[in-house]
Tab-separated table of C-alpha atoms in Angstrom:
chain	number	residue	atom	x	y	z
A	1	UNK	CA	-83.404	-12.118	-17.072
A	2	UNK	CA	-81.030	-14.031	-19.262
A	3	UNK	CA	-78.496	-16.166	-17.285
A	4	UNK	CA	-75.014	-15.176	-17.172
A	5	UNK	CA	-72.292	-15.678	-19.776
A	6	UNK	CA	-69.678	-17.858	-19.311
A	7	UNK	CA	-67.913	-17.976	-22.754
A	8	UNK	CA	-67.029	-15.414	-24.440
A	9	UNK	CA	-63.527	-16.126	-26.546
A	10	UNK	CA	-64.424	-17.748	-30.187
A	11	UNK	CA	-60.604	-17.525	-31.022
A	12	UNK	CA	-59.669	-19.504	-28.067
A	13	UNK	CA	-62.735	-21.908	-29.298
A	14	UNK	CA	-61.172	-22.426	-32.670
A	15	UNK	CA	-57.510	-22.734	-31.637
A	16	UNK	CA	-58.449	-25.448	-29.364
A	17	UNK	CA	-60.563	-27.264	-31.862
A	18	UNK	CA	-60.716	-30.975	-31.978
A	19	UNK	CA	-61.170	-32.550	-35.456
A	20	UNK	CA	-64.914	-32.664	-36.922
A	21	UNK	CA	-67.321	-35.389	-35.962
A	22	UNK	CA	-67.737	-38.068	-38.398
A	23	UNK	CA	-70.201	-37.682	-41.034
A	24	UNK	CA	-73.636	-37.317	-39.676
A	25	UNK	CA	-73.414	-37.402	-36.584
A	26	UNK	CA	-73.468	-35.249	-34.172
A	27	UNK	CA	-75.358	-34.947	-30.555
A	28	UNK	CA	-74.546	-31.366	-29.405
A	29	UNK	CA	-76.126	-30.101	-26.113
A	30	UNK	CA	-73.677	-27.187	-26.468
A	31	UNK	CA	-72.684	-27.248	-22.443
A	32	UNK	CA	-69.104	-27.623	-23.725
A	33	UNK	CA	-67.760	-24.982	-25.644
A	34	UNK	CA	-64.545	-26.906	-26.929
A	35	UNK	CA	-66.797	-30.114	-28.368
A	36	UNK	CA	-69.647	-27.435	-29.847
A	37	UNK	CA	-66.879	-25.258	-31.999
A	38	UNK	CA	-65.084	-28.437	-33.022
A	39	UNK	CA	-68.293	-29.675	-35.197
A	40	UNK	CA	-70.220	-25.840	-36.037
A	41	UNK	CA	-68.639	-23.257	-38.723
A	42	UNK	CA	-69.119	-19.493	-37.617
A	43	UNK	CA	-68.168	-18.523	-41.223
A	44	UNK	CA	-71.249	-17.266	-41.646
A	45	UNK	CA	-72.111	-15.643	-37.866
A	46	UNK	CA	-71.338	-12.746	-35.551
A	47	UNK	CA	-68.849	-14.233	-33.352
A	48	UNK	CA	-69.567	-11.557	-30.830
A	49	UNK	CA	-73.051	-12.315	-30.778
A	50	UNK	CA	-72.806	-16.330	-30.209
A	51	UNK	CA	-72.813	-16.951	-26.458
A	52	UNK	CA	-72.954	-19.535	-23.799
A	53	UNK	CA	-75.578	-19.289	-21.335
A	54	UNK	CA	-76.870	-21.052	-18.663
A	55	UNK	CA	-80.342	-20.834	-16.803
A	56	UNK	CA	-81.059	-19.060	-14.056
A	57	UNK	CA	-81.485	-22.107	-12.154
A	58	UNK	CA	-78.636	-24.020	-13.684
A	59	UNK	CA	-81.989	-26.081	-15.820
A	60	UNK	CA	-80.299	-25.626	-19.156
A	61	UNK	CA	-76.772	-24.831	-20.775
A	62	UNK	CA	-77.453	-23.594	-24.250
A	63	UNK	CA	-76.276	-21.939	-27.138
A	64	UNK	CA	-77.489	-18.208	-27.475
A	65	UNK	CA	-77.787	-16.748	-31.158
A	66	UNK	CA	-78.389	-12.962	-31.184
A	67	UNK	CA	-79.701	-10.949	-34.456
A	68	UNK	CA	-79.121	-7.200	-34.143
A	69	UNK	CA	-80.855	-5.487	-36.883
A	70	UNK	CA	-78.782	-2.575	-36.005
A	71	UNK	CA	-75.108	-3.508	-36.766
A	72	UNK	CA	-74.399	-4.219	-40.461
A	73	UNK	CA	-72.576	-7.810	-40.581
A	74	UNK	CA	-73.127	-10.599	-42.436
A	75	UNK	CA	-75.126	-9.335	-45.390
A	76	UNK	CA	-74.473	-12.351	-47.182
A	77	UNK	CA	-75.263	-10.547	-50.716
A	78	UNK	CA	-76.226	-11.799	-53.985
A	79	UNK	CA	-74.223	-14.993	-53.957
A	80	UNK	CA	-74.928	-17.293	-56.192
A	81	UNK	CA	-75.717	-20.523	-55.740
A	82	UNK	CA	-74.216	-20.338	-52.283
A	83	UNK	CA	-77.090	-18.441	-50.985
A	84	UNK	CA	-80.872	-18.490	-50.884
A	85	UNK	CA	-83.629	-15.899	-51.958
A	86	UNK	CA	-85.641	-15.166	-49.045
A	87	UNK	CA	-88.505	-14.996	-51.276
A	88	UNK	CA	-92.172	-13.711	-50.251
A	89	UNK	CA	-93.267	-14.635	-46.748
A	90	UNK	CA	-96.355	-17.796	-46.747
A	91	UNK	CA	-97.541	-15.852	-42.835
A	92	UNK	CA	-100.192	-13.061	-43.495
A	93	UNK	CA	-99.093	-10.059	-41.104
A	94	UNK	CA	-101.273	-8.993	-38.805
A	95	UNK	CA	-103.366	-5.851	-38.858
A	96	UNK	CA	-101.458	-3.386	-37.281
A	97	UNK	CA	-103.754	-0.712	-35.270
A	98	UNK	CA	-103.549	2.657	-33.544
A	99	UNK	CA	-103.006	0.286	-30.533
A	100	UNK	CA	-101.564	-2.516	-32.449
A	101	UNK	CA	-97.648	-2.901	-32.619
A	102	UNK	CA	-95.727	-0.854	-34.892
A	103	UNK	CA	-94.557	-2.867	-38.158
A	104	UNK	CA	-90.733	-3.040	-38.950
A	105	UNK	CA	-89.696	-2.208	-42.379
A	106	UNK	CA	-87.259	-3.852	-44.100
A	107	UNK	CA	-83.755	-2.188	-45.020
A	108	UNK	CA	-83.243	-1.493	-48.426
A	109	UNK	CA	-79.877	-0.798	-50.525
A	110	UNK	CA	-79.615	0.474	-54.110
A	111	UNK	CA	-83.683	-0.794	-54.205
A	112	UNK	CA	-82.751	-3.991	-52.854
A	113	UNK	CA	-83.869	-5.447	-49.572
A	114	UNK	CA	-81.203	-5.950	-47.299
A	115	UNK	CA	-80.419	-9.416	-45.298
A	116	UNK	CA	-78.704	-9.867	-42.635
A	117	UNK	CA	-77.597	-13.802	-40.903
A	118	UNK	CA	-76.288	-15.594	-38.017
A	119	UNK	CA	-75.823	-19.035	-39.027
A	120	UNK	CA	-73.975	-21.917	-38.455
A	121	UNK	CA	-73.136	-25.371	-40.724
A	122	UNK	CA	-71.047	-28.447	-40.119
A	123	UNK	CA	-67.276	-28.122	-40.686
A	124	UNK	CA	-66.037	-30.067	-43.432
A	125	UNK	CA	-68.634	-30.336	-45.759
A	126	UNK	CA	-66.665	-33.140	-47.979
A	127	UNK	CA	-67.311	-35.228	-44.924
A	128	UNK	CA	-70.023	-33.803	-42.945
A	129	UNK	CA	-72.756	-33.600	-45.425
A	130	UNK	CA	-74.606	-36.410	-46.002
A	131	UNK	CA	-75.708	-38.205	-49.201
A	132	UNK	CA	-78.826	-37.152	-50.627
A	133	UNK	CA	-80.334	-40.431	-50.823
A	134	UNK	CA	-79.084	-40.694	-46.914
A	135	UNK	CA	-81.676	-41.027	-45.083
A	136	UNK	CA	-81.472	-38.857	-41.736
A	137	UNK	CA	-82.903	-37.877	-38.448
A	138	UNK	CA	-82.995	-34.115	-37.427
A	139	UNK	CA	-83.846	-32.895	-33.903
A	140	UNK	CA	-83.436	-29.504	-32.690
A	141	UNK	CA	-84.897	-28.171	-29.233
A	142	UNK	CA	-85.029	-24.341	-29.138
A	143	UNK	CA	-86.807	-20.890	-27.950
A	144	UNK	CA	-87.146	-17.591	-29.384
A	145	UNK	CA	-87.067	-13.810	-27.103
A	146	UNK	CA	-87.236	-10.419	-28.392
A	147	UNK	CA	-83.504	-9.294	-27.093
A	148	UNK	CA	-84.188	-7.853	-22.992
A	149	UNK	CA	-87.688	-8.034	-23.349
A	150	UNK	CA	-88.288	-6.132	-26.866
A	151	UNK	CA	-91.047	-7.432	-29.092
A	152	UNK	CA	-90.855	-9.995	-31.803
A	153	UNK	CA	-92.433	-8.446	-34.468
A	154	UNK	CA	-96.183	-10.396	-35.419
A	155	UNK	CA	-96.463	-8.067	-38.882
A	156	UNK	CA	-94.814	-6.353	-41.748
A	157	UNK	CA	-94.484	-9.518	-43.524
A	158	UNK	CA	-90.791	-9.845	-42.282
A	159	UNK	CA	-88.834	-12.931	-44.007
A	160	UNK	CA	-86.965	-15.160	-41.391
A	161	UNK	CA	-85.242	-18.542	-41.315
A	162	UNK	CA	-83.927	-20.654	-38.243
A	163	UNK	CA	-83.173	-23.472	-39.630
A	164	UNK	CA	-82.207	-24.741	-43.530
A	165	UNK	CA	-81.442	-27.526	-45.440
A	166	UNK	CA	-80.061	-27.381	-48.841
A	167	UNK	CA	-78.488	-28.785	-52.250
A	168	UNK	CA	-74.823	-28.482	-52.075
A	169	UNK	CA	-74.440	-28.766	-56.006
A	170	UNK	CA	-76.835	-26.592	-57.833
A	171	UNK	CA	-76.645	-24.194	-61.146
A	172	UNK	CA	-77.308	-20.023	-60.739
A	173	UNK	CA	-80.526	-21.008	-62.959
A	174	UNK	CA	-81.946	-23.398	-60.423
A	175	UNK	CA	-84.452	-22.980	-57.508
A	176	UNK	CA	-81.520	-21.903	-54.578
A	177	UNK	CA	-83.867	-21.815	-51.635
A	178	UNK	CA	-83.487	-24.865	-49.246
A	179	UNK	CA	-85.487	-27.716	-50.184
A	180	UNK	CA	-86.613	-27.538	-46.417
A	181	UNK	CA	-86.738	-24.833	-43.843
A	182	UNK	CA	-87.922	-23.872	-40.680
A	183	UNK	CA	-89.068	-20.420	-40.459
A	184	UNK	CA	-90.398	-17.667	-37.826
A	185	UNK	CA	-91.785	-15.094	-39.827
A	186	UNK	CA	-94.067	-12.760	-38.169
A	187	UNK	CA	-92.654	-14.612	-34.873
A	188	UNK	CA	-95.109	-17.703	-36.269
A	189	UNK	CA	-92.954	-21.093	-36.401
A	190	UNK	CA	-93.598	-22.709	-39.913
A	191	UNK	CA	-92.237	-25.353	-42.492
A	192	UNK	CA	-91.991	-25.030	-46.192
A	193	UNK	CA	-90.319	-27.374	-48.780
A	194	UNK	CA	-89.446	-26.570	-52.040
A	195	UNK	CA	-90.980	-28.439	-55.434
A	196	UNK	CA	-90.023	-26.970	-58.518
A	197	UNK	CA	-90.288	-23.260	-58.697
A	198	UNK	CA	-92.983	-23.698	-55.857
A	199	UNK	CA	-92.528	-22.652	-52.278
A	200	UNK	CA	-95.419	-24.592	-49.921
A	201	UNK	CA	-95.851	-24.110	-46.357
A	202	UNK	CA	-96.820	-27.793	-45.092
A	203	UNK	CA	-97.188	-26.848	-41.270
A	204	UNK	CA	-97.533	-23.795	-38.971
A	205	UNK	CA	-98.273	-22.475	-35.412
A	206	UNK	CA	-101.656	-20.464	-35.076
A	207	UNK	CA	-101.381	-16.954	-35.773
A	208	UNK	CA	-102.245	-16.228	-32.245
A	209	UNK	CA	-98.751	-15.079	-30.768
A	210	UNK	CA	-100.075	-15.584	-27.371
A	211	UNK	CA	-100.488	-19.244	-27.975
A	212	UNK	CA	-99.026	-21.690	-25.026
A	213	UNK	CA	-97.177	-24.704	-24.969
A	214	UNK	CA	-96.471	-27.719	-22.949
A	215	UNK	CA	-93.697	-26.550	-20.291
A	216	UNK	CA	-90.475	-28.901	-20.692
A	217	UNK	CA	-89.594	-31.559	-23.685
A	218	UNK	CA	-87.970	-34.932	-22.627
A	219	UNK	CA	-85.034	-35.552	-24.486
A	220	UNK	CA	-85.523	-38.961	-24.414
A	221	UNK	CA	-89.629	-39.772	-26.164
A	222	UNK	CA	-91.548	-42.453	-27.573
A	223	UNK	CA	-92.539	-40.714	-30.600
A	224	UNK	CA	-96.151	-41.260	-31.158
A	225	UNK	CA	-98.011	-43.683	-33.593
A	226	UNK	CA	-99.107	-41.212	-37.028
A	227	UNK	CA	-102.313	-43.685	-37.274
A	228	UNK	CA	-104.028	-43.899	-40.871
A	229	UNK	CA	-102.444	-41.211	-42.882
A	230	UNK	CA	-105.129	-39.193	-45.408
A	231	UNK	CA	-104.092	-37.343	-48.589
A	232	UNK	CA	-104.048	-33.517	-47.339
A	233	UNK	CA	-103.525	-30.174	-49.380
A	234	UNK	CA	-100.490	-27.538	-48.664
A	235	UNK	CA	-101.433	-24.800	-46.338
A	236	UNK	CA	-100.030	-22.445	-49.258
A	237	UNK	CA	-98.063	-22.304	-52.151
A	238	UNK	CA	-96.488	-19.517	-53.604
A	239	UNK	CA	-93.566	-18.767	-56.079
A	240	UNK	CA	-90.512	-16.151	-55.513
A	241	UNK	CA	-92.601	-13.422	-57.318
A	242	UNK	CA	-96.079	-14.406	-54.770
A	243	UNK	CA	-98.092	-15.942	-57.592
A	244	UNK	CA	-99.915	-18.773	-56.105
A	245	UNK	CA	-99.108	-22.033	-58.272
A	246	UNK	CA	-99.285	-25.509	-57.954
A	247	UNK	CA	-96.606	-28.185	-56.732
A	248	UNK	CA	-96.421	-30.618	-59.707
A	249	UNK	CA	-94.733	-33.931	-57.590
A	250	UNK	CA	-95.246	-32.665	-53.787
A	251	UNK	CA	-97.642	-35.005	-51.821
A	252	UNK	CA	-99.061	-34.608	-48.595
A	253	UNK	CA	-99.711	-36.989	-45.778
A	254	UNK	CA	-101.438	-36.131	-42.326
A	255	UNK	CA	-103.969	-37.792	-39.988
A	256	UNK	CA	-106.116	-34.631	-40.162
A	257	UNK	CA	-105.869	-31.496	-42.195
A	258	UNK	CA	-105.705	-29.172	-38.935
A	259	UNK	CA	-102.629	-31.199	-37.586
A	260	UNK	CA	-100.775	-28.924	-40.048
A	261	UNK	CA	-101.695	-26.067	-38.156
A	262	UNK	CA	-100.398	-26.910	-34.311
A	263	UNK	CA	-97.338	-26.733	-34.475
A	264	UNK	CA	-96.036	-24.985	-31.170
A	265	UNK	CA	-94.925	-21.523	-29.940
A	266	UNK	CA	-91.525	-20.648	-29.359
A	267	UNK	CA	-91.568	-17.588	-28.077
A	268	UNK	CA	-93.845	-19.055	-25.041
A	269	UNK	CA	-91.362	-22.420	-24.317
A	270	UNK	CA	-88.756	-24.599	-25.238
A	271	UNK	CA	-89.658	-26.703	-28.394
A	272	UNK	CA	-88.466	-29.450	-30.444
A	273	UNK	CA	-88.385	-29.906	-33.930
A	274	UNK	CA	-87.722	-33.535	-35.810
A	275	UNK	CA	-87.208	-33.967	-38.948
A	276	UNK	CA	-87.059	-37.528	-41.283
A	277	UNK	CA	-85.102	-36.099	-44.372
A	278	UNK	CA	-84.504	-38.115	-47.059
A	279	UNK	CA	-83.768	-35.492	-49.901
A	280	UNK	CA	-83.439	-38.108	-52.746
A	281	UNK	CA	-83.720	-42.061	-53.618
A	282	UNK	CA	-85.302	-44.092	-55.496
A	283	UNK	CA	-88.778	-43.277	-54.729
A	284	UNK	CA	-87.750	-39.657	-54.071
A	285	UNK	CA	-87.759	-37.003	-51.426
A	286	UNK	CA	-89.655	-38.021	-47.942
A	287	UNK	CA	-89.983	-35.302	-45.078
A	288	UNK	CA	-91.408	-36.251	-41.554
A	289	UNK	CA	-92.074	-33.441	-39.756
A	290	UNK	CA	-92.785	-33.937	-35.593
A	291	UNK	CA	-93.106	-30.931	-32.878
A	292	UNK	CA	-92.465	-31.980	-29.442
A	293	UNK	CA	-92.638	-35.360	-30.473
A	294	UNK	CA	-95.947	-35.367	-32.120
A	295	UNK	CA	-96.419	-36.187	-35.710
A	296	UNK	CA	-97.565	-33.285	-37.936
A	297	UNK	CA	-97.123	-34.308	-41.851
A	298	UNK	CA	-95.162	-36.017	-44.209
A	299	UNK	CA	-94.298	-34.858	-47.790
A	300	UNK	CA	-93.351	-36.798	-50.776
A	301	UNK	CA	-91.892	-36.290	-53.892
A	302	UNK	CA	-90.831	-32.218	-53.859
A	303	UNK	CA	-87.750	-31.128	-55.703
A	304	UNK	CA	-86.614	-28.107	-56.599
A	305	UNK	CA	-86.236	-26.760	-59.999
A	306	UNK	CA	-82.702	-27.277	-61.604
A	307	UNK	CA	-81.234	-29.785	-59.116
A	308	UNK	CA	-79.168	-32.673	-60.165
A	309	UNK	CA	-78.718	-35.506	-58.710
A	310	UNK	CA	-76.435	-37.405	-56.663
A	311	UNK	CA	-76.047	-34.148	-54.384
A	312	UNK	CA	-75.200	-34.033	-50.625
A	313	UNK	CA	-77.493	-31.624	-47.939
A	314	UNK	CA	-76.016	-29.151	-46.267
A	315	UNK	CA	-77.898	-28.024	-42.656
A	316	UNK	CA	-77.238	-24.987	-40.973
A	317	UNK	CA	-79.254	-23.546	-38.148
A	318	UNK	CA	-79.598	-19.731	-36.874
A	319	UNK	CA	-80.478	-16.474	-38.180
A	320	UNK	CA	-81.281	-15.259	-41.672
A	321	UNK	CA	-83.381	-12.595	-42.028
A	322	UNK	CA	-84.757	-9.366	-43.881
A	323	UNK	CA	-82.810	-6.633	-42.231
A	324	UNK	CA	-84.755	-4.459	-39.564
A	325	UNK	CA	-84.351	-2.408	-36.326
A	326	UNK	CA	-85.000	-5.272	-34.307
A	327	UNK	CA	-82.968	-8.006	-31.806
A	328	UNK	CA	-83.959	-11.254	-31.233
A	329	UNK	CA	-82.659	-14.218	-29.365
A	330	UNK	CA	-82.274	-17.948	-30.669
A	331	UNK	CA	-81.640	-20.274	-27.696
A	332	UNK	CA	-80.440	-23.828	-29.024
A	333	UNK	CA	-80.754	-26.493	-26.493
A	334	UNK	CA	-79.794	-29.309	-28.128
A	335	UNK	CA	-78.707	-30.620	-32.122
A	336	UNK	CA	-78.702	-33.891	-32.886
A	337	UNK	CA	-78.039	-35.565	-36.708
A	338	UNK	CA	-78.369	-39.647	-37.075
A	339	UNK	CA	-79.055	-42.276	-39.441
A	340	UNK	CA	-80.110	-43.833	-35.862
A	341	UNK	CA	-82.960	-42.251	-34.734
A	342	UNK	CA	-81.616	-44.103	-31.260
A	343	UNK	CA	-79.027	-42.272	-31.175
A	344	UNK	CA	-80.983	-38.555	-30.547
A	345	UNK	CA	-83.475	-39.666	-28.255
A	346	UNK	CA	-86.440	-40.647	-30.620
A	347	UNK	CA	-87.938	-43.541	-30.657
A	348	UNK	CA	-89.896	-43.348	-34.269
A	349	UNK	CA	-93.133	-45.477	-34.867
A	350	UNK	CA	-92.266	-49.051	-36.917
């Protein structure tokens, strides 16, 4: 049982708003309302379905995120180039059985799959997103429920993102997907990055939905040493129209192939996800990628068709989804973006 609600007013939020953080940074534990709504846009979110909530032991103040796959907002449409193509899923389904779960079918409209989001960005993006060549630390601690105890669904292919970084300058002929995301589809966590027309998954959870994780994350770690780093292959690679191809600059780093593939469940516990983003420089893009303070992979070099450079990243964490008759919860914990890796409670290796 969810704990109770203690905000509920996003008008009241927004009235009250204080000005935006500086650029960058932000530390958000989202246990007070006024300071969370002062740095997040709900442009693009359900303000009736963004709540408070705190645990039933008073453990936890966090940010709820509900998807309702029966109510009809924030389709965001074919929007171009403010949007992303959700693009063919990188998680086989599972077999579904006689005795198996029952797999959710995507909406369609006029032929066209429907999507539906719950996101929300930085205010002020003239002054809240960050340089390209900027390098940044990412950290975001989160869990994932089926809405009062429904199922996530484990099949039917279904195309989900939690979390997103993207261009902010790019043409309508360029490659508009984020240039890194965090995704759940099939309720199996998973990173891709974007090089050229080519969409790779570089780390996942086993497809095991019943897989367990540790029981509470510190905010406060020493991450780990990665060790001697080996040259390592993508876990896949596909293109918006699922033709497998082949990254031409993306480079992989991990001290063992099956790191890739441990990356925690979130529908059993609390995670956290950290990300090193630097999305351009002189020796190009670098992407760190830790769960629960572990070190999974690093990739080098991806860009994404069409993109020019300088640019500036926009983040935005929540919902975004192929439309089906499903609710799920997001619970965010705790956001934190830094140049100072200090500053969110990591301690990365020298």
């Amino acid at each position: 049982m969810l704990g109770r609600v203690f905000v509920l007013s996003f008008n009241t939020i927004l009235l009250c708003a204080a000005q935006p953080l500086s650029a960058t940074e932000v530390l958000d534990d989202f246990d007070n309302v006024r300071s969370s709504f002062a740095q997040w846009d709900d442009r693009q979110a359900d303000r009736s379905s963004l709540m408070f909530m705190k645990e039933p032991k008073g453990e936890r103040i966090y940010l709820l995120n509900r998807i309702d796959g029966a109510q009809e907002h924030n389709d965001p449409g074919p929007v171009c180039p403010n949007d992303e193509p959700l693009a063919p899923s990188c998680i086989v389904p599972s077999a579904a059985s006689d005795a198996g779960p029952k797999c959710p079918i995507a909406e369609r409209r006029n032929g066209k799959v429907i999507h539906q989001r719950n996101e929300l960005r930085l205010r002020n993006p003239q002054v809240n997103f960050h340089p390209a060549d900027a390098s940044h630390w990412y950290s975001i601690s989160f869990k994932l429920a089926g809405t009062e105890g429904e199922e996530i669904p484990s099949c039917g292919s279904v195309r989900w993102v939690i979390a997103q970084w993207k261009y902010t300058e790019m043409d309508c002929n360029a490659n508009a997907s984020p240039f890194l995301a965090q995704r759940f589809d099939n309720g199996i966590l998973h990173v891709t990055v974007e090089d050229g027309v080519c969409r790779c998954m570089i780390a996942s959870a086993p497809g095991d939905p019943y897989v367990k994780t540790a029981s509470r994350i510190s905010p406060f770690v020493q991450l780990p040493l990665p060790g001697r780093l080996q040259r390592v292959a993508p876990l896949k690679c596909l293109t918006h129209d699922e033709r497998p191809c082949k990254p031409n600059r993306l480079e992989l780093f991990a001290t063992n192939p099956e790191a890739m593939k441990t990356l925690p469940d979130p529908k059993a516990d609390w995670v956290r996800m950290t990300y090193f983003v630097r999305a351009d420089g002189p020796s190009g893009s670098q992407f760190d990628v830790y769960a629960n303070d572990n070190f999974i992979v690093r990739a080098v070099g991806a860009r994404p068709e069409g993109i020019r450079f300088p640019n500036r990243v926009k983040f935005k964490f929540g919902h975004y989804r192929d439309k089906i008759q499903s609710r799920a919860d997001l619970m965010v914990d705790r956001v934190c973006i830094s140049r100072n890796p200090k500053r969110c409670g990591i301690m990365p290796p020298p």
